[in-house]
PDB file of C-alpha atoms and ligand atoms in Angstrom:
ATOM      1  CA  MET A  55       9.524   5.539  -2.747  1.00 81.00           C
ATOM      2  CA  ASP A  56      10.569   9.061  -3.804  1.00 89.00           C
ATOM      3  CA  SER A  57      12.175   9.215  -7.267  1.00 93.00           C
ATOM      4  CA  TYR A  58      14.037  11.953  -9.145  1.00 95.00           C
ATOM      5  CA  ARG A  59      10.947  12.391 -11.287  1.00 96.00           C
ATOM      6  CA  HIS A  60       8.788  12.962  -8.206  1.00 96.00           C
ATOM      7  CA  LYS A  61      11.325  15.393  -6.791  1.00 96.00           C
ATOM      8  CA  GLY A  62      11.396  17.330 -10.057  1.00 97.00           C
ATOM      9  CA  LEU A  63       7.626  17.539 -10.283  1.00 98.00           C
ATOM     10  CA  ARG A  64       7.454  18.584  -6.642  1.00 98.00           C
ATOM     11  CA  LYS A  65       9.938  21.388  -7.148  1.00 98.00           C
ATOM     12  CA  LYS A  66       7.771  22.761  -9.967  1.00 98.00           C
ATOM     13  CA  LEU A  67       4.683  22.522  -7.811  1.00 98.00           C
ATOM     14  CA  ILE A  68       6.393  24.419  -4.987  1.00 98.00           C
ATOM     15  CA  GLU A  69       7.515  27.067  -7.482  1.00 98.00           C
ATOM     16  CA  SER A  70       3.920  27.496  -8.671  1.00 98.00           C
ATOM     17  CA  ILE A  71       2.724  27.885  -5.069  1.00 98.00           C
ATOM     18  CA  ARG A  72       5.376  30.557  -4.540  1.00 98.00           C
ATOM     19  CA  GLN A  73       4.074  32.332  -7.659  1.00 98.00           C
ATOM     20  CA  LYS A  74       0.583  32.255  -6.138  1.00 97.00           C
ATOM     21  CA  GLY A  75       1.839  34.341  -3.214  1.00 97.00           C
ATOM     22  CA  ILE A  76       3.203  32.036  -0.496  1.00 98.00           C
ATOM     23  CA  ARG A  77       6.363  33.727   0.765  1.00 95.00           C
ATOM     24  CA  ASN A  78       7.314  31.752   3.862  1.00 98.00           C
ATOM     25  CA  GLU A  79      10.423  29.839   2.787  1.00 98.00           C
ATOM     26  CA  GLU A  80      10.245  27.432   5.714  1.00 98.00           C
ATOM     27  CA  VAL A  81       6.758  26.389   4.686  1.00 98.00           C
ATOM     28  CA  LEU A  82       7.790  26.001   1.040  1.00 98.00           C
ATOM     29  CA  GLU A  83      10.864  23.992   2.007  1.00 98.00           C
ATOM     30  CA  ALA A  84       8.853  21.774   4.343  1.00 98.00           C
ATOM     31  CA  MET A  85       6.404  21.049   1.521  1.00 98.00           C
ATOM     32  CA  ASN A  86       9.290  20.353  -0.828  1.00 98.00           C
ATOM     33  CA  ARG A  87      10.364  17.548   1.506  1.00 98.00           C
ATOM     34  CA  VAL A  88       7.012  15.762   1.722  1.00 98.00           C
ATOM     35  CA  PRO A  89       6.294  13.135  -0.991  1.00 98.00           C
ATOM     36  CA  ARG A  90       2.651  13.983  -1.679  1.00 98.00           C
ATOM     37  CA  HIS A  91       2.271  11.031  -4.055  1.00 98.00           C
ATOM     38  CA  VAL A  92       2.548   8.642  -1.102  1.00 98.00           C
ATOM     39  CA  PHE A  93      -0.589  10.208   0.445  1.00 98.00           C
ATOM     40  CA  MET A  94      -2.724  10.059  -2.704  1.00 98.00           C
ATOM     41  CA  ASP A  95      -5.393   7.492  -3.599  1.00 97.00           C
ATOM     42  CA  SER A  96      -3.979   5.058  -6.168  1.00 95.00           C
ATOM     43  CA  GLY A  97      -6.310   6.283  -8.918  1.00 96.00           C
ATOM     44  CA  PHE A  98      -4.915   9.811  -8.784  1.00 97.00           C
ATOM     45  CA  ILE A  99      -1.186   9.238  -8.265  1.00 95.00           C
ATOM     46  CA  ASN A 100      -0.308  10.763 -11.622  1.00 96.00           C
ATOM     47  CA  PHE A 101      -1.835  14.036 -10.460  1.00 97.00           C
ATOM     48  CA  SER A 102       0.041  14.186  -7.150  1.00 98.00           C
ATOM     49  CA  TYR A 103       2.002  17.258  -8.166  1.00 98.00           C
ATOM     50  CA  THR A 104      -0.827  19.281  -9.647  1.00 98.00           C
ATOM     51  CA  ASP A 105      -2.133  22.033  -7.411  1.00 98.00           C
ATOM     52  CA  LYS A 106      -5.555  20.543  -6.764  1.00 98.00           C
ATOM     53  CA  ALA A 107      -7.523  18.699  -4.086  1.00 97.00           C
ATOM     54  CA  PHE A 108      -8.260  15.023  -4.848  1.00 98.00           C
ATOM     55  CA  PRO A 109     -10.605  12.374  -3.440  1.00 97.00           C
ATOM     56  CA  ILE A 110      -9.261  10.058  -0.722  1.00 97.00           C
ATOM     57  CA  ALA A 111     -11.115   7.316   1.207  1.00 96.00           C
ATOM     58  CA  ALA A 112     -14.438   7.847   3.003  1.00 96.00           C
ATOM     59  CA  GLY A 113     -15.605  10.558   0.579  1.00 95.00           C
ATOM     60  CA  GLN A 114     -12.995  13.038   1.877  1.00 97.00           C
ATOM     61  CA  THR A 115     -10.255  14.993   0.089  1.00 97.00           C
ATOM     62  CA  ILE A 116      -6.542  15.617   0.322  1.00 98.00           C
ATOM     63  CA  SER A 117      -6.314  19.412   0.408  1.00 97.00           C
ATOM     64  CA  GLN A 118      -4.958  21.452  -2.476  1.00 98.00           C
ATOM     65  CA  PRO A 119      -1.224  22.110  -1.919  1.00 98.00           C
ATOM     66  CA  TYR A 120      -1.745  25.878  -2.177  1.00 98.00           C
ATOM     67  CA  THR A 121      -4.373  25.662   0.569  1.00 98.00           C
ATOM     68  CA  VAL A 122      -2.034  23.578   2.762  1.00 98.00           C
ATOM     69  CA  ALA A 123       0.670  26.207   2.251  1.00 98.00           C
ATOM     70  CA  PHE A 124      -1.760  29.055   2.946  1.00 98.00           C
ATOM     71  CA  GLN A 125      -3.108  27.552   6.181  1.00 98.00           C
ATOM     72  CA  THR A 126       0.372  26.577   7.348  1.00 98.00           C
ATOM     73  CA  GLU A 127       1.718  30.062   6.677  1.00 98.00           C
ATOM     74  CA  LEU A 128      -1.134  31.649   8.644  1.00 98.00           C
ATOM     75  CA  LEU A 129      -0.519  29.234  11.514  1.00 98.00           C
ATOM     76  CA  ASP A 130       3.034  30.558  11.981  1.00 98.00           C
ATOM     77  CA  VAL A 131       4.457  27.332  13.417  1.00 98.00           C
ATOM     78  CA  GLN A 132       7.766  27.445  15.277  1.00 98.00           C
ATOM     79  CA  LYS A 133       9.918  24.441  16.154  1.00 98.00           C
ATOM     80  CA  HIS A 134       8.816  22.328  19.152  1.00 98.00           C
ATOM     81  CA  MET A 135       5.379  23.930  19.316  1.00 98.00           C
ATOM     82  CA  LYS A 136       2.479  21.731  20.351  1.00 98.00           C
ATOM     83  CA  VAL A 137       0.034  21.691  17.448  1.00 99.00           C
ATOM     84  CA  LEU A 138      -3.456  20.198  17.346  1.00 99.00           C
ATOM     85  CA  GLU A 139      -4.722  19.288  13.887  1.00 98.00           C
ATOM     86  CA  ILE A 140      -8.409  18.528  13.352  1.00 98.00           C
ATOM     87  CA  GLY A 141      -9.018  16.339  10.276  1.00 98.00           C
ATOM     88  CA  THR A 142      -5.999  14.078   9.698  1.00 98.00           C
ATOM     89  CA  GLY A 143      -7.399  12.902   6.360  1.00 98.00           C
ATOM     90  CA  SER A 144      -4.549  11.578   4.219  1.00 98.00           C
ATOM     91  CA  GLY A 145      -1.941  12.768   6.729  1.00 98.00           C
ATOM     92  CA  TYR A 146      -0.301  15.076   4.195  1.00 98.00           C
ATOM     93  CA  GLN A 147      -0.808  18.276   6.195  1.00 98.00           C
ATOM     94  CA  THR A 148       0.345  16.398   9.311  1.00 98.00           C
ATOM     95  CA  ALA A 149       3.649  15.639   7.572  1.00 98.00           C
ATOM     96  CA  VAL A 150       4.108  19.305   6.625  1.00 98.00           C
ATOM     97  CA  LEU A 151       3.611  20.334  10.273  1.00 98.00           C
ATOM     98  CA  LEU A 152       6.105  17.670  11.401  1.00 98.00           C
ATOM     99  CA  GLU A 153       8.639  18.919   8.843  1.00 98.00           C
ATOM    100  CA  LEU A 154       8.392  22.322  10.522  1.00 98.00           C
ATOM    101  CA  GLY A 155       9.457  20.716  13.794  1.00 98.00           C
ATOM    102  CA  ALA A 156       6.053  20.779  15.498  1.00 98.00           C
ATOM    103  CA  ARG A 157       4.858  18.198  17.999  1.00 98.00           C
ATOM    104  CA  VAL A 158       1.641  17.160  16.314  1.00 98.00           C
ATOM    105  CA  TYR A 159      -1.569  15.766  17.822  1.00 99.00           C
ATOM    106  CA  THR A 160      -4.073  14.933  15.099  1.00 98.00           C
ATOM    107  CA  ILE A 161      -7.720  13.848  15.256  1.00 98.00           C
ATOM    108  CA  GLU A 162      -9.764  12.092  12.550  1.00 98.00           C
ATOM    109  CA  ARG A 163     -13.402  10.953  12.714  1.00 98.00           C
ATOM    110  CA  GLN A 164     -13.211   8.422   9.836  1.00 98.00           C
ATOM    111  CA  ARG A 165     -11.641   5.168  11.018  1.00 97.00           C
ATOM    112  CA  GLU A 166     -10.331   4.236   7.587  1.00 97.00           C
ATOM    113  CA  LEU A 167      -8.427   7.503   7.293  1.00 98.00           C
ATOM    114  CA  PHE A 168      -7.259   7.401  10.917  1.00 98.00           C
ATOM    115  CA  LEU A 169      -5.689   3.979  10.236  1.00 98.00           C
ATOM    116  CA  GLY A 170      -4.431   4.847   6.747  1.00 98.00           C
ATOM    117  CA  ALA A 171      -2.643   8.037   7.760  1.00 98.00           C
ATOM    118  CA  GLN A 172      -0.922   6.284  10.675  1.00 98.00           C
ATOM    119  CA  LYS A 173       0.395   3.616   8.325  1.00 98.00           C
ATOM    120  CA  ILE A 174       1.652   6.086   5.698  1.00 98.00           C
ATOM    121  CA  LEU A 175       3.272   8.464   8.179  1.00 98.00           C
ATOM    122  CA  GLY A 176       4.786   5.540  10.080  1.00 98.00           C
ATOM    123  CA  ASP A 177       6.301   4.116   6.886  1.00 98.00           C
ATOM    124  CA  LEU A 178       7.821   7.541   6.182  1.00 98.00           C
ATOM    125  CA  ASN A 179       9.204   7.665   9.733  1.00 98.00           C
ATOM    126  CA  TYR A 180       7.117  10.642  10.788  1.00 98.00           C
ATOM    127  CA  LYS A 181       6.034  10.703  14.417  1.00 98.00           C
ATOM    128  CA  ALA A 182       2.701  12.203  15.361  1.00 98.00           C
ATOM    129  CA  ARG A 183       0.098  11.295  17.973  1.00 98.00           C
ATOM    130  CA  PHE A 184      -3.065  10.011  16.308  1.00 98.00           C
ATOM    131  CA  PHE A 185      -6.554  10.099  17.770  1.00 98.00           C
ATOM    132  CA  PHE A 186      -9.767   8.580  16.462  1.00 98.00           C
ATOM    133  CA  GLY A 187     -12.560  10.863  17.621  1.00 98.00           C
ATOM    134  CA  ASP A 188     -14.583  14.007  17.204  1.00 98.00           C
ATOM    135  CA  GLY A 189     -12.411  17.067  16.628  1.00 98.00           C
ATOM    136  CA  TYR A 190     -15.097  19.345  18.062  1.00 98.00           C
ATOM    137  CA  GLU A 191     -14.121  17.934  21.466  1.00 98.00           C
ATOM    138  CA  GLY A 192     -10.402  18.542  20.951  1.00 98.00           C
ATOM    139  CA  LEU A 193      -8.026  16.815  23.380  1.00 98.00           C
ATOM    140  CA  PRO A 194      -8.596  18.402  26.801  1.00 98.00           C
ATOM    141  CA  ALA A 195      -6.104  16.002  28.433  1.00 98.00           C
ATOM    142  CA  PHE A 196      -3.280  17.401  26.272  1.00 98.00           C
ATOM    143  CA  ALA A 197      -4.287  21.084  26.249  1.00 98.00           C
ATOM    144  CA  PRO A 198      -3.204  23.836  25.997  1.00 98.00           C
ATOM    145  CA  PHE A 199      -1.985  23.888  22.397  1.00 99.00           C
ATOM    146  CA  ASP A 200       0.228  26.603  20.899  1.00 99.00           C
ATOM    147  CA  ARG A 201      -1.500  26.198  17.562  1.00 99.00           C
ATOM    148  CA  ILE A 202      -4.750  24.623  16.367  1.00 99.00           C
ATOM    149  CA  LEU A 203      -5.389  23.913  12.694  1.00 99.00           C
ATOM    150  CA  ILE A 204      -8.785  22.802  11.414  1.00 98.00           C
ATOM    151  CA  THR A 205      -8.748  21.311   7.909  1.00 98.00           C
ATOM    152  CA  ALA A 206     -12.530  20.973   7.461  1.00 98.00           C
ATOM    153  CA  ALA A 207     -15.137  23.736   7.330  1.00 98.00           C
ATOM    154  CA  ALA A 208     -16.654  24.671  10.694  1.00 98.00           C
ATOM    155  CA  PRO A 209     -19.913  26.661  10.936  1.00 97.00           C
ATOM    156  CA  GLU A 210     -18.265  28.779  13.655  1.00 97.00           C
ATOM    157  CA  ILE A 211     -15.194  28.744  15.884  1.00 97.00           C
ATOM    158  CA  PRO A 212     -15.594  25.577  18.020  1.00 98.00           C
ATOM    159  CA  GLN A 213     -15.824  26.787  21.623  1.00 97.00           C
ATOM    160  CA  LYS A 214     -14.068  23.789  23.180  1.00 98.00           C
ATOM    161  CA  LEU A 215     -11.102  24.259  20.863  1.00 98.00           C
ATOM    162  CA  MET A 216     -10.905  27.938  21.774  1.00 98.00           C
ATOM    163  CA  GLU A 217     -10.611  26.867  25.423  1.00 98.00           C
ATOM    164  CA  GLN A 218      -7.770  24.472  24.537  1.00 98.00           C
ATOM    165  CA  LEU A 219      -5.756  27.161  22.747  1.00 98.00           C
ATOM    166  CA  ALA A 220      -2.917  28.625  24.819  1.00 98.00           C
ATOM    167  CA  VAL A 221      -3.107  32.338  25.610  1.00 98.00           C
ATOM    168  CA  GLY A 222      -1.037  33.912  22.831  1.00 98.00           C
ATOM    169  CA  GLY A 223      -1.816  30.921  20.616  1.00 98.00           C
ATOM    170  CA  ILE A 224      -3.192  30.906  17.075  1.00 99.00           C
ATOM    171  CA  MET A 225      -6.014  28.890  15.516  1.00 99.00           C
ATOM    172  CA  VAL A 226      -6.643  28.711  11.758  1.00 99.00           C
ATOM    173  CA  LEU A 227      -9.883  27.389  10.288  1.00 98.00           C
ATOM    174  CA  PRO A 228     -12.174  27.672   7.299  1.00 98.00           C
ATOM    175  CA  GLU A 229     -15.468  29.044   8.629  1.00 98.00           C
ATOM    176  CA  GLY A 230     -18.742  28.667   6.775  1.00 97.00           C
ATOM    177  CA  ASP A 231     -21.106  26.159   5.171  1.00 93.00           C
ATOM    178  CA  ARG A 232     -21.062  24.189   1.929  1.00 87.00           C
ATOM    179  CA  PHE A 233     -21.900  27.319  -0.041  1.00 87.00           C
ATOM    180  CA  GLY A 234     -18.728  29.131   0.928  1.00 90.00           C
ATOM    181  CA  GLN A 235     -16.064  29.474   3.592  1.00 97.00           C
ATOM    182  CA  LYS A 236     -13.712  32.191   4.703  1.00 98.00           C
ATOM    183  CA  MET A 237     -10.284  31.432   6.078  1.00 98.00           C
ATOM    184  CA  ILE A 238     -10.111  32.713   9.654  1.00 98.00           C
ATOM    185  CA  ARG A 239      -7.103  33.296  11.869  1.00 98.00           C
ATOM    186  CA  VAL A 240      -7.810  33.648  15.572  1.00 98.00           C
ATOM    187  CA  VAL A 241      -5.296  34.897  18.128  1.00 98.00           C
ATOM    188  CA  ARG A 242      -6.172  34.214  21.757  1.00 98.00           C
ATOM    189  CA  ASP A 243      -5.135  37.489  23.387  1.00 98.00           C
ATOM    190  CA  THR A 244      -6.191  36.686  26.955  1.00 97.00           C
ATOM    191  CA  GLU A 245      -8.275  34.020  28.729  1.00 96.00           C
ATOM    192  CA  GLU A 246     -11.411  35.866  27.699  1.00 96.00           C
ATOM    193  CA  GLU A 247     -10.520  37.735  24.508  1.00 97.00           C
ATOM    194  CA  HIS A 248      -9.487  36.853  21.009  1.00 98.00           C
ATOM    195  CA  THR A 249      -8.921  38.697  17.767  1.00 98.00           C
ATOM    196  CA  ARG A 250     -10.056  37.285  14.444  1.00 98.00           C
ATOM    197  CA  THR A 251      -8.945  38.216  10.950  1.00 98.00           C
ATOM    198  CA  GLU A 252     -10.301  36.989   7.599  1.00 98.00           C
ATOM    199  CA  HIS A 253      -8.135  35.753   4.737  1.00 98.00           C
ATOM    200  CA  GLY A 254     -10.194  35.040   1.636  1.00 98.00           C
ATOM    201  CA  TYR A 255     -12.476  32.300   0.358  1.00 97.00           C
ATOM    202  CA  PHE A 256     -11.798  28.559   0.221  1.00 96.00           C
ATOM    203  CA  SER A 257     -13.635  25.289  -0.242  1.00 94.00           C
ATOM    204  CA  PHE A 258     -13.347  22.420   2.258  1.00 96.00           C
ATOM    205  CA  VAL A 259     -15.356  19.319   3.194  1.00 95.00           C
ATOM    206  CA  PRO A 260     -17.495  19.980   6.304  1.00 96.00           C
ATOM    207  CA  LEU A 261     -16.409  19.479   9.906  1.00 97.00           C
ATOM    208  CA  LEU A 262     -18.953  16.864  11.044  1.00 97.00           C
ATOM    209  CA  ARG A 263     -20.038  15.940  14.551  1.00 96.00           C
ATOM    210  CA  GLY A 264     -19.342  12.599  16.193  1.00 94.00           C
ATOM    211  CA  LYS A 265     -17.109   9.832  14.924  1.00 90.00           C
ATOM    212  CA  ASN A 266     -17.837   7.345  12.186  1.00 88.00           C
ATOM    213  CA  GLN A 267     -17.065   3.681  12.985  1.00 72.00           C
TER     214      GLN A 267
HETATM  215  N1  SAH B 247      -5.500  17.696   6.025  1.00 52.11           N
HETATM  216  C1  SAH B 247      -6.211  16.686   5.292  1.00 52.11           C
HETATM  217  C2  SAH B 247      -7.570  17.229   4.942  1.00 52.11           C
HETATM  218  C3  SAH B 247      -8.555  16.147   4.849  1.00 52.11           C
HETATM  219  S1  SAH B 247     -10.203  16.722   4.539  1.00 52.11           S
HETATM  220  C4  SAH B 247      -5.469  16.304   4.046  1.00 52.11           C
HETATM  221  O1  SAH B 247      -4.878  17.181   3.411  1.00 52.11           O
HETATM  222  O2  SAH B 247      -5.513  15.138   3.652  1.00 52.11           O
HETATM  223  C5  SAH B 247     -10.800  17.000   6.185  1.00 52.11           C
HETATM  224  C6  SAH B 247     -10.823  15.824   7.103  1.00 52.11           C
HETATM  225  O3  SAH B 247     -11.499  16.234   8.295  1.00 52.11           O
HETATM  226  C7  SAH B 247     -11.565  14.593   6.591  1.00 52.11           C
HETATM  227  O4  SAH B 247     -10.724  13.506   6.630  1.00 52.11           O
HETATM  228  C8  SAH B 247     -12.742  14.442   7.566  1.00 52.11           C
HETATM  229  O5  SAH B 247     -13.103  13.103   7.823  1.00 52.11           O
HETATM  230  C9  SAH B 247     -12.185  15.114   8.802  1.00 52.11           C
HETATM  231  N2  SAH B 247     -13.196  15.577   9.755  1.00 52.11           N
HETATM  232  C10 SAH B 247     -14.393  16.156   9.524  1.00 52.11           C
HETATM  233  N3  SAH B 247     -15.035  16.427  10.685  1.00 52.11           N
HETATM  234  C11 SAH B 247     -14.201  16.021  11.686  1.00 52.11           C
HETATM  235  C12 SAH B 247     -14.286  16.023  13.105  1.00 52.11           C
HETATM  236  N4  SAH B 247     -15.356  16.498  13.765  1.00 52.11           N
HETATM  237  N5  SAH B 247     -13.241  15.521  13.800  1.00 52.11           N
HETATM  238  C13 SAH B 247     -12.149  15.016  13.191  1.00 52.11           C
HETATM  239  N6  SAH B 247     -12.012  14.982  11.845  1.00 52.11           N
HETATM  240  C14 SAH B 247     -13.025  15.473  11.098  1.00 52.11           C
END
């Protein structure tokens, strides 16, 4: 499933991401282990190792590798942490989190993607917990989470997710509308207080409400 040619192309891609400013070696190494071509739509397989977002099912996108690296670096994941991911999509980012040793809970609102990502990650022997639902609700039964990563653009920090973040935990999300989004990193300092920092402009599909049968 993963050939020498794929490995070679992947190494070059990782090198280009490093050149773009990602310095966390653990993140780069984790990404170097994930065969992105397995997560791509068949029509775009030849572009798997170019640093761009591509269409996947249900009108969604697999994030640009640089963006995956950037969000993952900001998230500061340590081994065994409990991580909630909103927007499973292709499952590519899920695999990167698993490679870092996280225990991943991931929510997707598009059934086709929810099923597809489970199949791909299962075939690759990755173990995550998959949920079909609305990420705005989070997973109160499994809270608190050490880290929360949102991979679709939210108009503001979702309140219910803030409540499910452990004190001392970190949430990373693109905040904004379809005209522009800023990457936000939120640290929950106490039950009541959090600190937010901004990390440049990105472009994501929107975080939508409800689930889509
Ligand atoms: N990390 C994914 C990104 C996919 S794009 C990847 O690299 O493949 C963002 C995903 O968020 C889409 O699949 C979209 O369906 C999903 N999404 C949007 N709103 C959501 C919500 N409220 N709950 C769960 N998933 C949502």
